């Protein structure tokens, strides 16, 4: 057999993330988090207590052999493995993430499976990869039968949510979100850039990036996990405030306001730390989101609004509704 040739550099990386509230009445401590995310007996769960409690499962691999999504309708078959992991932030927010890298070209015929397994997280096209068209296809949503890393993230989420540690009694109602991302090569000599962040329908967000050659799939996944986490936090707190009856005319609903907003204080407000777990090479990609739409500015305004409302409703009604003197 001819010797195995080296794989060309990746010209596209893509992934998808699911983010949701852990369905448990109490946040899990670090030991319970390790039990929840112990997906493989041969590898330990990554645990961290700084800057906050964080647990990350070992990577799992899923073999794929299917066409790639493509905006121009091209049917490019690809074979390889998709990497996935689950993570828990402060014992409260659960994420599952699946991603892969694709080289610019591959062999004309399928290789033996063993050659794909030694390159985890690489999905190799048969022939040349039209990476721009595939990136558009990924972000636009795969057709039935195409490579769909979101299904892999979904499957891992379902597996984790069935764990007996979870009592299925979350402290408040929330919706999961999906973040789909694609990263293409940056121009020679240029640094990473965030080309587009889009809020789509059905809780979907899409992110298109440019990154220098040599940026690893793990680095990109860490960045996009972080974006997905903070987008979910913003989305969830906005929905808590949406529809609340506030103001003097809603005094009789004071109890409802406190019941609705207190979970944000108990479970969410301390989680805001954008970029805390992102590598230095990609940390600057948070800057465009801080400038416009201004993630942290919006978060700080929401936090202040929640605290103001809770303070206001802690004041006895007799003092809160003083009529001006004639």
PDB file of C-alpha atoms in Angstrom:
ATOM      1  CA  UNK A   1       0.000   0.000   0.000  1.00  0.00           C
ATOM      2  CA  UNK A   2       1.265   3.477  -0.845  1.00  0.00           C
ATOM      3  CA  UNK A   3       2.256   5.621   2.171  1.00  0.00           C
ATOM      4  CA  UNK A   4      -0.394   7.932   3.532  1.00  0.00           C
ATOM      5  CA  UNK A   5       0.035  11.481   2.227  1.00  0.00           C
ATOM      6  CA  UNK A   6      -0.256  14.401   4.607  1.00  0.00           C
ATOM      7  CA  UNK A   7      -3.590  16.204   4.776  1.00  0.00           C
ATOM      8  CA  UNK A   8      -3.690  19.664   3.114  1.00  0.00           C
ATOM      9  CA  UNK A   9      -4.348  22.632   5.432  1.00  0.00           C
ATOM     10  CA  UNK A  10      -7.944  23.254   6.434  1.00  0.00           C
ATOM     11  CA  UNK A  11      -9.741  25.897   4.356  1.00  0.00           C
ATOM     12  CA  UNK A  12     -13.008  25.688   6.282  1.00  0.00           C
ATOM     13  CA  UNK A  13     -14.060  24.903   9.829  1.00  0.00           C
ATOM     14  CA  UNK A  14     -17.671  24.716  10.927  1.00  0.00           C
ATOM     15  CA  UNK A  15     -19.721  23.795  13.944  1.00  0.00           C
ATOM     16  CA  UNK A  16     -22.950  24.156  15.853  1.00  0.00           C
ATOM     17  CA  UNK A  17     -23.739  24.687  19.534  1.00  0.00           C
ATOM     18  CA  UNK A  18     -26.790  24.055  21.702  1.00  0.00           C
ATOM     19  CA  UNK A  19     -27.152  26.163  24.848  1.00  0.00           C
ATOM     20  CA  UNK A  20     -29.823  25.662  27.506  1.00  0.00           C
ATOM     21  CA  UNK A  21     -30.635  25.911  31.187  1.00  0.00           C
ATOM     22  CA  UNK A  22     -29.722  22.732  33.040  1.00  0.00           C
ATOM     23  CA  UNK A  23     -33.022  21.040  34.017  1.00  0.00           C
ATOM     24  CA  UNK A  24     -32.241  20.753  37.723  1.00  0.00           C
ATOM     25  CA  UNK A  25     -33.662  22.643  40.697  1.00  0.00           C
ATOM     26  CA  UNK A  26     -30.208  23.263  42.152  1.00  0.00           C
ATOM     27  CA  UNK A  27     -27.015  24.099  40.313  1.00  0.00           C
ATOM     28  CA  UNK A  28     -24.604  21.166  40.251  1.00  0.00           C
ATOM     29  CA  UNK A  29     -21.418  21.341  42.279  1.00  0.00           C
ATOM     30  CA  UNK A  30     -18.116  20.572  40.611  1.00  0.00           C
ATOM     31  CA  UNK A  31     -18.140  16.866  41.540  1.00  0.00           C
ATOM     32  CA  UNK A  32     -21.659  16.355  40.245  1.00  0.00           C
ATOM     33  CA  UNK A  33     -20.723  18.214  37.076  1.00  0.00           C
ATOM     34  CA  UNK A  34     -17.879  15.749  36.555  1.00  0.00           C
ATOM     35  CA  UNK A  35     -20.349  12.868  36.900  1.00  0.00           C
ATOM     36  CA  UNK A  36     -22.762  14.465  34.446  1.00  0.00           C
ATOM     37  CA  UNK A  37     -20.108  15.004  31.782  1.00  0.00           C
ATOM     38  CA  UNK A  38     -18.187  11.762  32.178  1.00  0.00           C
ATOM     39  CA  UNK A  39     -18.903  10.675  28.603  1.00  0.00           C
ATOM     40  CA  UNK A  40     -15.840   8.445  28.267  1.00  0.00           C
ATOM     41  CA  UNK A  41     -14.325   6.060  30.767  1.00  0.00           C
ATOM     42  CA  UNK A  42     -10.822   6.514  29.359  1.00  0.00           C
ATOM     43  CA  UNK A  43     -10.620  10.312  29.770  1.00  0.00           C
ATOM     44  CA  UNK A  44     -11.304  12.650  32.666  1.00  0.00           C
ATOM     45  CA  UNK A  45     -13.630  15.649  32.667  1.00  0.00           C
ATOM     46  CA  UNK A  46     -11.818  18.997  32.533  1.00  0.00           C
ATOM     47  CA  UNK A  47     -12.652  20.986  35.683  1.00  0.00           C
ATOM     48  CA  UNK A  48     -11.872  24.619  36.433  1.00  0.00           C
ATOM     49  CA  UNK A  49     -12.762  26.947  39.304  1.00  0.00           C
ATOM     50  CA  UNK A  50     -11.278  30.175  37.890  1.00  0.00           C
ATOM     51  CA  UNK A  51     -12.681  32.569  36.835  1.00  0.00           C
ATOM     52  CA  UNK A  52     -15.838  30.522  37.587  1.00  0.00           C
ATOM     53  CA  UNK A  53     -16.922  26.925  37.948  1.00  0.00           C
ATOM     54  CA  UNK A  54     -16.617  25.211  34.591  1.00  0.00           C
ATOM     55  CA  UNK A  55     -16.669  21.573  33.521  1.00  0.00           C
ATOM     56  CA  UNK A  56     -15.985  20.219  30.031  1.00  0.00           C
ATOM     57  CA  UNK A  57     -16.423  16.649  28.881  1.00  0.00           C
ATOM     58  CA  UNK A  58     -13.810  14.689  26.937  1.00  0.00           C
ATOM     59  CA  UNK A  59     -14.212  14.884  23.175  1.00  0.00           C
ATOM     60  CA  UNK A  60     -16.334  12.288  21.439  1.00  0.00           C
ATOM     61  CA  UNK A  61     -16.022  11.372  17.757  1.00  0.00           C
ATOM     62  CA  UNK A  62     -18.769  10.627  15.264  1.00  0.00           C
ATOM     63  CA  UNK A  63     -17.901   9.120  11.887  1.00  0.00           C
ATOM     64  CA  UNK A  64     -19.574  10.702   8.845  1.00  0.00           C
ATOM     65  CA  UNK A  65     -19.765   9.756   5.162  1.00  0.00           C
ATOM     66  CA  UNK A  66     -22.202  12.022   3.327  1.00  0.00           C
ATOM     67  CA  UNK A  67     -22.526  15.000   0.958  1.00  0.00           C
ATOM     68  CA  UNK A  68     -21.581  18.465   2.181  1.00  0.00           C
ATOM     69  CA  UNK A  69     -24.123  21.303   2.229  1.00  0.00           C
ATOM     70  CA  UNK A  70     -23.461  23.700  -0.636  1.00  0.00           C
ATOM     71  CA  UNK A  71     -25.039  26.984  -1.712  1.00  0.00           C
ATOM     72  CA  UNK A  72     -24.471  26.245  -5.409  1.00  0.00           C
ATOM     73  CA  UNK A  73     -26.020  22.778  -5.351  1.00  0.00           C
ATOM     74  CA  UNK A  74     -22.734  20.907  -5.826  1.00  0.00           C
ATOM     75  CA  UNK A  75     -22.763  17.396  -4.340  1.00  0.00           C
ATOM     76  CA  UNK A  76     -19.368  16.933  -2.710  1.00  0.00           C
ATOM     77  CA  UNK A  77     -19.010  13.719  -0.740  1.00  0.00           C
ATOM     78  CA  UNK A  78     -16.908  13.907   2.409  1.00  0.00           C
ATOM     79  CA  UNK A  79     -15.690  11.347   4.930  1.00  0.00           C
ATOM     80  CA  UNK A  80     -14.162  11.739   8.373  1.00  0.00           C
ATOM     81  CA  UNK A  81     -14.995  12.419  12.013  1.00  0.00           C
ATOM     82  CA  UNK A  82     -16.824  15.229  13.806  1.00  0.00           C
ATOM     83  CA  UNK A  83     -15.641  16.201  17.287  1.00  0.00           C
ATOM     84  CA  UNK A  84     -18.218  16.959  19.999  1.00  0.00           C
ATOM     85  CA  UNK A  85     -18.164  17.852  23.679  1.00  0.00           C
ATOM     86  CA  UNK A  86     -20.483  19.055  26.436  1.00  0.00           C
ATOM     87  CA  UNK A  87     -19.776  21.823  28.945  1.00  0.00           C
ATOM     88  CA  UNK A  88     -21.422  23.152  32.101  1.00  0.00           C
ATOM     89  CA  UNK A  89     -20.925  26.725  33.336  1.00  0.00           C
ATOM     90  CA  UNK A  90     -21.412  27.432  37.071  1.00  0.00           C
ATOM     91  CA  UNK A  91     -23.383  24.198  37.330  1.00  0.00           C
ATOM     92  CA  UNK A  92     -26.301  25.915  35.627  1.00  0.00           C
ATOM     93  CA  UNK A  93     -25.896  26.477  31.838  1.00  0.00           C
ATOM     94  CA  UNK A  94     -25.382  23.407  29.665  1.00  0.00           C
ATOM     95  CA  UNK A  95     -23.852  23.465  26.199  1.00  0.00           C
ATOM     96  CA  UNK A  96     -23.136  20.799  23.618  1.00  0.00           C
ATOM     97  CA  UNK A  97     -20.876  21.620  20.700  1.00  0.00           C
ATOM     98  CA  UNK A  98     -19.916  19.728  17.526  1.00  0.00           C
ATOM     99  CA  UNK A  99     -17.369  20.875  14.958  1.00  0.00           C
ATOM    100  CA  UNK A 100     -14.975  19.763  12.217  1.00  0.00           C
ATOM    101  CA  UNK A 101     -12.310  21.072   9.848  1.00  0.00           C
ATOM    102  CA  UNK A 102     -12.219  20.487   6.089  1.00  0.00           C
ATOM    103  CA  UNK A 103      -9.052  20.553   3.943  1.00  0.00           C
ATOM    104  CA  UNK A 104      -9.031  22.131   0.497  1.00  0.00           C
ATOM    105  CA  UNK A 105      -8.838  18.818  -1.313  1.00  0.00           C
ATOM    106  CA  UNK A 106      -8.862  15.094  -0.729  1.00  0.00           C
ATOM    107  CA  UNK A 107      -8.432  11.810  -2.595  1.00  0.00           C
ATOM    108  CA  UNK A 108     -10.728  10.746  -5.418  1.00  0.00           C
ATOM    109  CA  UNK A 109     -11.664   7.565  -3.563  1.00  0.00           C
ATOM    110  CA  UNK A 110     -12.652   6.804   0.008  1.00  0.00           C
ATOM    111  CA  UNK A 111      -9.810   5.714   2.301  1.00  0.00           C
ATOM    112  CA  UNK A 112     -10.004   2.924   4.935  1.00  0.00           C
ATOM    113  CA  UNK A 113     -11.690   4.073   8.152  1.00  0.00           C
ATOM    114  CA  UNK A 114      -8.500   3.743  10.144  1.00  0.00           C
ATOM    115  CA  UNK A 115      -6.932   6.613   8.212  1.00  0.00           C
ATOM    116  CA  UNK A 116      -9.775   8.934   9.182  1.00  0.00           C
ATOM    117  CA  UNK A 117      -9.794   7.921  12.835  1.00  0.00           C
ATOM    118  CA  UNK A 118      -6.192   9.028  13.345  1.00  0.00           C
ATOM    119  CA  UNK A 119      -7.206  12.593  12.363  1.00  0.00           C
ATOM    120  CA  UNK A 120     -10.005  13.456  14.795  1.00  0.00           C
ATOM    121  CA  UNK A 121     -12.248  16.332  13.810  1.00  0.00           C
ATOM    122  CA  UNK A 122     -11.209  16.291  10.136  1.00  0.00           C
ATOM    123  CA  UNK A 123     -13.791  15.669   7.406  1.00  0.00           C
ATOM    124  CA  UNK A 124     -12.083  15.140   4.054  1.00  0.00           C
ATOM    125  CA  UNK A 125     -13.777  15.834   0.697  1.00  0.00           C
ATOM    126  CA  UNK A 126     -13.462  13.447  -2.209  1.00  0.00           C
ATOM    127  CA  UNK A 127     -11.838  15.803  -4.688  1.00  0.00           C
ATOM    128  CA  UNK A 128     -11.613  19.585  -4.435  1.00  0.00           C
ATOM    129  CA  UNK A 129     -13.614  21.517  -1.832  1.00  0.00           C
ATOM    130  CA  UNK A 130     -15.556  24.621  -3.006  1.00  0.00           C
ATOM    131  CA  UNK A 131     -15.115  26.114   0.433  1.00  0.00           C
ATOM    132  CA  UNK A 132     -16.991  29.391  -0.093  1.00  0.00           C
ATOM    133  CA  UNK A 133     -20.091  27.574  -1.401  1.00  0.00           C
ATOM    134  CA  UNK A 134     -19.902  25.001   1.386  1.00  0.00           C
ATOM    135  CA  UNK A 135     -19.540  27.725   4.039  1.00  0.00           C
ATOM    136  CA  UNK A 136     -22.692  29.390   2.704  1.00  0.00           C
ATOM    137  CA  UNK A 137     -24.447  26.020   2.654  1.00  0.00           C
ATOM    138  CA  UNK A 138     -23.465  25.325   6.252  1.00  0.00           C
ATOM    139  CA  UNK A 139     -24.742  28.690   7.503  1.00  0.00           C
ATOM    140  CA  UNK A 140     -27.894  28.479   5.396  1.00  0.00           C
ATOM    141  CA  UNK A 141     -28.795  25.088   6.848  1.00  0.00           C
ATOM    142  CA  UNK A 142     -28.016  21.642   5.424  1.00  0.00           C
ATOM    143  CA  UNK A 143     -30.474  19.715   3.295  1.00  0.00           C
ATOM    144  CA  UNK A 144     -31.687  16.296   4.348  1.00  0.00           C
ATOM    145  CA  UNK A 145     -28.833  13.826   4.005  1.00  0.00           C
ATOM    146  CA  UNK A 146     -26.076  16.468   4.031  1.00  0.00           C
ATOM    147  CA  UNK A 147     -23.458  16.742   6.748  1.00  0.00           C
ATOM    148  CA  UNK A 148     -25.291  18.254   9.741  1.00  0.00           C
ATOM    149  CA  UNK A 149     -23.102  18.844  12.780  1.00  0.00           C
ATOM    150  CA  UNK A 150     -26.148  20.287  14.551  1.00  0.00           C
ATOM    151  CA  UNK A 151     -27.699  16.822  14.673  1.00  0.00           C
ATOM    152  CA  UNK A 152     -24.568  15.559  16.409  1.00  0.00           C
ATOM    153  CA  UNK A 153     -24.756  18.382  18.976  1.00  0.00           C
ATOM    154  CA  UNK A 154     -28.463  17.578  19.438  1.00  0.00           C
ATOM    155  CA  UNK A 155     -27.744  13.904  19.993  1.00  0.00           C
ATOM    156  CA  UNK A 156     -25.136  14.662  22.629  1.00  0.00           C
ATOM    157  CA  UNK A 157     -27.514  17.077  24.362  1.00  0.00           C
ATOM    158  CA  UNK A 158     -30.222  14.400  24.495  1.00  0.00           C
ATOM    159  CA  UNK A 159     -27.742  11.952  25.992  1.00  0.00           C
ATOM    160  CA  UNK A 160     -26.644  14.369  28.738  1.00  0.00           C
ATOM    161  CA  UNK A 161     -30.203  15.433  29.589  1.00  0.00           C
ATOM    162  CA  UNK A 162     -31.126  11.815  30.345  1.00  0.00           C
ATOM    163  CA  UNK A 163     -28.610  11.609  33.191  1.00  0.00           C
ATOM    164  CA  UNK A 164     -30.185  10.500  36.506  1.00  0.00           C
ATOM    165  CA  UNK A 165     -28.563  13.442  38.324  1.00  0.00           C
ATOM    166  CA  UNK A 166     -31.080  15.777  36.685  1.00  0.00           C
ATOM    167  CA  UNK A 167     -34.479  16.071  38.380  1.00  0.00           C
ATOM    168  CA  UNK A 168     -36.030  17.883  35.356  1.00  0.00           C
ATOM    169  CA  UNK A 169     -37.175  20.761  37.605  1.00  0.00           C
ATOM    170  CA  UNK A 170     -35.465  23.942  36.354  1.00  0.00           C
ATOM    171  CA  UNK A 171     -35.892  27.030  38.565  1.00  0.00           C
ATOM    172  CA  UNK A 172     -37.474  29.057  35.735  1.00  0.00           C
ATOM    173  CA  UNK A 173     -38.638  28.675  32.167  1.00  0.00           C
ATOM    174  CA  UNK A 174     -36.281  29.379  29.298  1.00  0.00           C
ATOM    175  CA  UNK A 175     -35.649  28.362  25.714  1.00  0.00           C
ATOM    176  CA  UNK A 176     -32.552  26.751  24.219  1.00  0.00           C
ATOM    177  CA  UNK A 177     -30.643  28.514  21.462  1.00  0.00           C
ATOM    178  CA  UNK A 178     -28.586  27.273  18.519  1.00  0.00           C
ATOM    179  CA  UNK A 179     -25.447  28.923  17.194  1.00  0.00           C
ATOM    180  CA  UNK A 180     -24.100  27.791  13.811  1.00  0.00           C
ATOM    181  CA  UNK A 181     -20.660  28.968  12.712  1.00  0.00           C
ATOM    182  CA  UNK A 182     -18.268  28.758   9.776  1.00  0.00           C
ATOM    183  CA  UNK A 183     -14.663  29.977   9.637  1.00  0.00           C
ATOM    184  CA  UNK A 184     -12.766  30.652   6.406  1.00  0.00           C
ATOM    185  CA  UNK A 185      -9.092  31.584   5.889  1.00  0.00           C
ATOM    186  CA  UNK A 186      -8.035  35.174   6.482  1.00  0.00           C
ATOM    187  CA  UNK A 187      -5.978  36.965   3.839  1.00  0.00           C
ATOM    188  CA  UNK A 188      -2.232  36.440   4.102  1.00  0.00           C
ATOM    189  CA  UNK A 189      -0.818  38.517   6.926  1.00  0.00           C
ATOM    190  CA  UNK A 190      -4.210  39.489   8.346  1.00  0.00           C
ATOM    191  CA  UNK A 191      -5.556  38.600  11.768  1.00  0.00           C
ATOM    192  CA  UNK A 192      -8.893  37.049  12.690  1.00  0.00           C
ATOM    193  CA  UNK A 193     -12.121  38.903  11.946  1.00  0.00           C
ATOM    194  CA  UNK A 194     -15.812  38.444  12.633  1.00  0.00           C
ATOM    195  CA  UNK A 195     -17.570  39.092   9.319  1.00  0.00           C
ATOM    196  CA  UNK A 196     -21.147  38.569  10.414  1.00  0.00           C
ATOM    197  CA  UNK A 197     -23.252  37.716  13.462  1.00  0.00           C
ATOM    198  CA  UNK A 198     -26.923  37.125  12.632  1.00  0.00           C
ATOM    199  CA  UNK A 199     -29.993  36.544  14.763  1.00  0.00           C
ATOM    200  CA  UNK A 200     -32.257  34.283  12.711  1.00  0.00           C
ATOM    201  CA  UNK A 201     -35.647  32.728  13.411  1.00  0.00           C
ATOM    202  CA  UNK A 202     -36.295  29.707  15.640  1.00  0.00           C
ATOM    203  CA  UNK A 203     -33.617  30.637  18.200  1.00  0.00           C
ATOM    204  CA  UNK A 204     -30.863  30.297  15.569  1.00  0.00           C
ATOM    205  CA  UNK A 205     -27.750  32.477  15.420  1.00  0.00           C
ATOM    206  CA  UNK A 206     -25.138  32.314  12.653  1.00  0.00           C
ATOM    207  CA  UNK A 207     -21.528  33.473  12.789  1.00  0.00           C
ATOM    208  CA  UNK A 208     -19.114  33.830   9.868  1.00  0.00           C
ATOM    209  CA  UNK A 209     -15.416  34.245  10.694  1.00  0.00           C
ATOM    210  CA  UNK A 210     -12.050  34.694   9.012  1.00  0.00           C
ATOM    211  CA  UNK A 211      -9.046  33.223  10.821  1.00  0.00           C
ATOM    212  CA  UNK A 212      -5.327  32.847  10.059  1.00  0.00           C
ATOM    213  CA  UNK A 213      -3.964  29.526   8.849  1.00  0.00           C
ATOM    214  CA  UNK A 214      -3.077  27.269  11.747  1.00  0.00           C
ATOM    215  CA  UNK A 215      -6.023  28.263  13.945  1.00  0.00           C
ATOM    216  CA  UNK A 216      -7.214  25.011  15.474  1.00  0.00           C
ATOM    217  CA  UNK A 217     -10.731  23.671  15.605  1.00  0.00           C
ATOM    218  CA  UNK A 218     -10.542  23.625  19.413  1.00  0.00           C
ATOM    219  CA  UNK A 219      -9.698  27.350  19.524  1.00  0.00           C
ATOM    220  CA  UNK A 220     -12.596  28.184  17.223  1.00  0.00           C
ATOM    221  CA  UNK A 221     -14.991  25.981  19.178  1.00  0.00           C
ATOM    222  CA  UNK A 222     -13.987  27.701  22.451  1.00  0.00           C
ATOM    223  CA  UNK A 223     -14.677  31.131  20.941  1.00  0.00           C
ATOM    224  CA  UNK A 224     -18.049  30.115  19.515  1.00  0.00           C
ATOM    225  CA  UNK A 225     -19.066  28.323  22.727  1.00  0.00           C
ATOM    226  CA  UNK A 226     -18.363  31.601  24.536  1.00  0.00           C
ATOM    227  CA  UNK A 227     -20.400  33.634  22.028  1.00  0.00           C
ATOM    228  CA  UNK A 228     -23.279  31.159  22.320  1.00  0.00           C
ATOM    229  CA  UNK A 229     -23.220  31.252  26.127  1.00  0.00           C
ATOM    230  CA  UNK A 230     -23.410  35.034  26.336  1.00  0.00           C
ATOM    231  CA  UNK A 231     -25.989  35.321  23.582  1.00  0.00           C
ATOM    232  CA  UNK A 232     -28.159  32.822  25.509  1.00  0.00           C
ATOM    233  CA  UNK A 233     -27.749  34.852  28.710  1.00  0.00           C
ATOM    234  CA  UNK A 234     -28.830  38.057  26.951  1.00  0.00           C
ATOM    235  CA  UNK A 235     -31.734  36.357  25.215  1.00  0.00           C
ATOM    236  CA  UNK A 236     -32.970  34.728  28.416  1.00  0.00           C
ATOM    237  CA  UNK A 237     -32.855  37.882  30.530  1.00  0.00           C
ATOM    238  CA  UNK A 238     -34.547  39.944  27.798  1.00  0.00           C
ATOM    239  CA  UNK A 239     -37.384  37.411  27.776  1.00  0.00           C
ATOM    240  CA  UNK A 240     -37.693  37.556  31.562  1.00  0.00           C
ATOM    241  CA  UNK A 241     -38.365  41.275  31.327  1.00  0.00           C
ATOM    242  CA  UNK A 242     -40.530  41.047  28.225  1.00  0.00           C
ATOM    243  CA  UNK A 243     -44.219  41.289  29.056  1.00  0.00           C
ATOM    244  CA  UNK A 244     -43.818  42.218  32.728  1.00  0.00           C
ATOM    245  CA  UNK A 245     -46.257  44.874  33.927  1.00  0.00           C
ATOM    246  CA  UNK A 246     -44.043  47.562  35.381  1.00  0.00           C
ATOM    247  CA  UNK A 247     -44.819  50.991  36.771  1.00  0.00           C
ATOM    248  CA  UNK A 248     -47.282  52.486  39.227  1.00  0.00           C
ATOM    249  CA  UNK A 249     -50.280  50.908  37.524  1.00  0.00           C
ATOM    250  CA  UNK A 250     -48.871  47.437  38.159  1.00  0.00           C
ATOM    251  CA  UNK A 251     -48.446  47.725  41.947  1.00  0.00           C
ATOM    252  CA  UNK A 252     -50.726  44.778  42.593  1.00  0.00           C
ATOM    253  CA  UNK A 253     -48.394  42.631  40.446  1.00  0.00           C
ATOM    254  CA  UNK A 254     -45.352  43.340  42.626  1.00  0.00           C
ATOM    255  CA  UNK A 255     -45.161  39.730  43.760  1.00  0.00           C
ATOM    256  CA  UNK A 256     -45.203  38.494  40.167  1.00  0.00           C
ATOM    257  CA  UNK A 257     -42.411  40.899  39.216  1.00  0.00           C
ATOM    258  CA  UNK A 258     -40.213  39.692  42.073  1.00  0.00           C
ATOM    259  CA  UNK A 259     -40.942  36.019  41.329  1.00  0.00           C
ATOM    260  CA  UNK A 260     -40.052  36.548  37.679  1.00  0.00           C
ATOM    261  CA  UNK A 261     -36.867  38.544  38.173  1.00  0.00           C
ATOM    262  CA  UNK A 262     -35.357  36.894  41.238  1.00  0.00           C
ATOM    263  CA  UNK A 263     -34.134  33.798  39.294  1.00  0.00           C
ATOM    264  CA  UNK A 264     -32.017  36.102  37.152  1.00  0.00           C
ATOM    265  CA  UNK A 265     -30.229  37.312  40.291  1.00  0.00           C
ATOM    266  CA  UNK A 266     -29.934  33.829  41.778  1.00  0.00           C
ATOM    267  CA  UNK A 267     -28.765  31.986  38.680  1.00  0.00           C
ATOM    268  CA  UNK A 268     -27.632  34.239  35.807  1.00  0.00           C
ATOM    269  CA  UNK A 269     -26.278  37.699  36.591  1.00  0.00           C
ATOM    270  CA  UNK A 270     -22.927  36.466  37.879  1.00  0.00           C
ATOM    271  CA  UNK A 271     -22.201  34.458  34.705  1.00  0.00           C
ATOM    272  CA  UNK A 272     -21.337  37.398  32.436  1.00  0.00           C
ATOM    273  CA  UNK A 273     -17.602  37.085  31.620  1.00  0.00           C
ATOM    274  CA  UNK A 274     -17.142  37.414  27.827  1.00  0.00           C
ATOM    275  CA  UNK A 275     -13.821  36.118  26.550  1.00  0.00           C
ATOM    276  CA  UNK A 276     -12.780  34.539  29.839  1.00  0.00           C
ATOM    277  CA  UNK A 277     -12.144  31.150  28.216  1.00  0.00           C
ATOM    278  CA  UNK A 278     -11.105  32.304  24.742  1.00  0.00           C
ATOM    279  CA  UNK A 279      -7.501  32.038  23.548  1.00  0.00           C
ATOM    280  CA  UNK A 280      -5.500  35.251  23.126  1.00  0.00           C
ATOM    281  CA  UNK A 281      -5.356  34.868  19.330  1.00  0.00           C
ATOM    282  CA  UNK A 282      -9.146  35.039  19.002  1.00  0.00           C
ATOM    283  CA  UNK A 283     -10.134  37.152  22.015  1.00  0.00           C
ATOM    284  CA  UNK A 284     -10.214  40.318  19.877  1.00  0.00           C
ATOM    285  CA  UNK A 285     -13.175  38.891  17.951  1.00  0.00           C
ATOM    286  CA  UNK A 286     -15.368  39.955  20.892  1.00  0.00           C
ATOM    287  CA  UNK A 287     -14.584  43.615  20.110  1.00  0.00           C
ATOM    288  CA  UNK A 288     -16.982  44.020  17.134  1.00  0.00           C
ATOM    289  CA  UNK A 289     -19.855  42.621  19.219  1.00  0.00           C
ATOM    290  CA  UNK A 290     -19.050  45.011  22.038  1.00  0.00           C
ATOM    291  CA  UNK A 291     -19.103  47.969  19.636  1.00  0.00           C
ATOM    292  CA  UNK A 292     -22.274  47.012  17.762  1.00  0.00           C
ATOM    293  CA  UNK A 293     -24.760  45.790  18.864  1.00  0.00           C
ATOM    294  CA  UNK A 294     -22.963  46.187  22.221  1.00  0.00           C
ATOM    295  CA  UNK A 295     -23.428  42.937  24.131  1.00  0.00           C
ATOM    296  CA  UNK A 296     -22.029  44.153  27.445  1.00  0.00           C
ATOM    297  CA  UNK A 297     -23.775  47.562  27.262  1.00  0.00           C
ATOM    298  CA  UNK A 298     -27.103  45.793  26.785  1.00  0.00           C
ATOM    299  CA  UNK A 299     -26.318  43.329  29.577  1.00  0.00           C
ATOM    300  CA  UNK A 300     -25.404  46.104  32.017  1.00  0.00           C
ATOM    301  CA  UNK A 301     -28.609  47.981  31.177  1.00  0.00           C
ATOM    302  CA  UNK A 302     -30.670  44.825  31.785  1.00  0.00           C
ATOM    303  CA  UNK A 303     -28.904  44.103  35.063  1.00  0.00           C
ATOM    304  CA  UNK A 304     -29.484  47.651  36.280  1.00  0.00           C
ATOM    305  CA  UNK A 305     -33.147  47.467  35.295  1.00  0.00           C
ATOM    306  CA  UNK A 306     -33.620  44.209  37.198  1.00  0.00           C
ATOM    307  CA  UNK A 307     -31.929  45.574  40.314  1.00  0.00           C
ATOM    308  CA  UNK A 308     -33.937  48.794  40.144  1.00  0.00           C
ATOM    309  CA  UNK A 309     -37.197  46.850  39.899  1.00  0.00           C
ATOM    310  CA  UNK A 310     -36.329  44.565  42.807  1.00  0.00           C
ATOM    311  CA  UNK A 311     -35.301  47.570  44.906  1.00  0.00           C
ATOM    312  CA  UNK A 312     -38.483  49.425  44.010  1.00  0.00           C
ATOM    313  CA  UNK A 313     -40.708  46.481  44.921  1.00  0.00           C
ATOM    314  CA  UNK A 314     -38.889  46.070  48.247  1.00  0.00           C
ATOM    315  CA  UNK A 315     -40.132  49.541  49.275  1.00  0.00           C
ATOM    316  CA  UNK A 316     -43.488  49.402  51.116  1.00  0.00           C
ATOM    317  CA  UNK A 317     -46.381  50.428  48.903  1.00  0.00           C
ATOM    318  CA  UNK A 318     -47.326  53.331  51.193  1.00  0.00           C
ATOM    319  CA  UNK A 319     -43.954  54.962  50.528  1.00  0.00           C
ATOM    320  CA  UNK A 320     -43.817  53.973  46.872  1.00  0.00           C
ATOM    321  CA  UNK A 321     -47.129  55.583  45.905  1.00  0.00           C
ATOM    322  CA  UNK A 322     -46.920  59.000  47.539  1.00  0.00           C
ATOM    323  CA  UNK A 323     -49.163  61.496  45.745  1.00  0.00           C
ATOM    324  CA  UNK A 324     -47.672  64.929  44.967  1.00  0.00           C
ATOM    325  CA  UNK A 325     -48.944  67.773  47.174  1.00  0.00           C
ATOM    326  CA  UNK A 326     -51.600  70.009  45.564  1.00  0.00           C
TER     327      UNK A 326
END
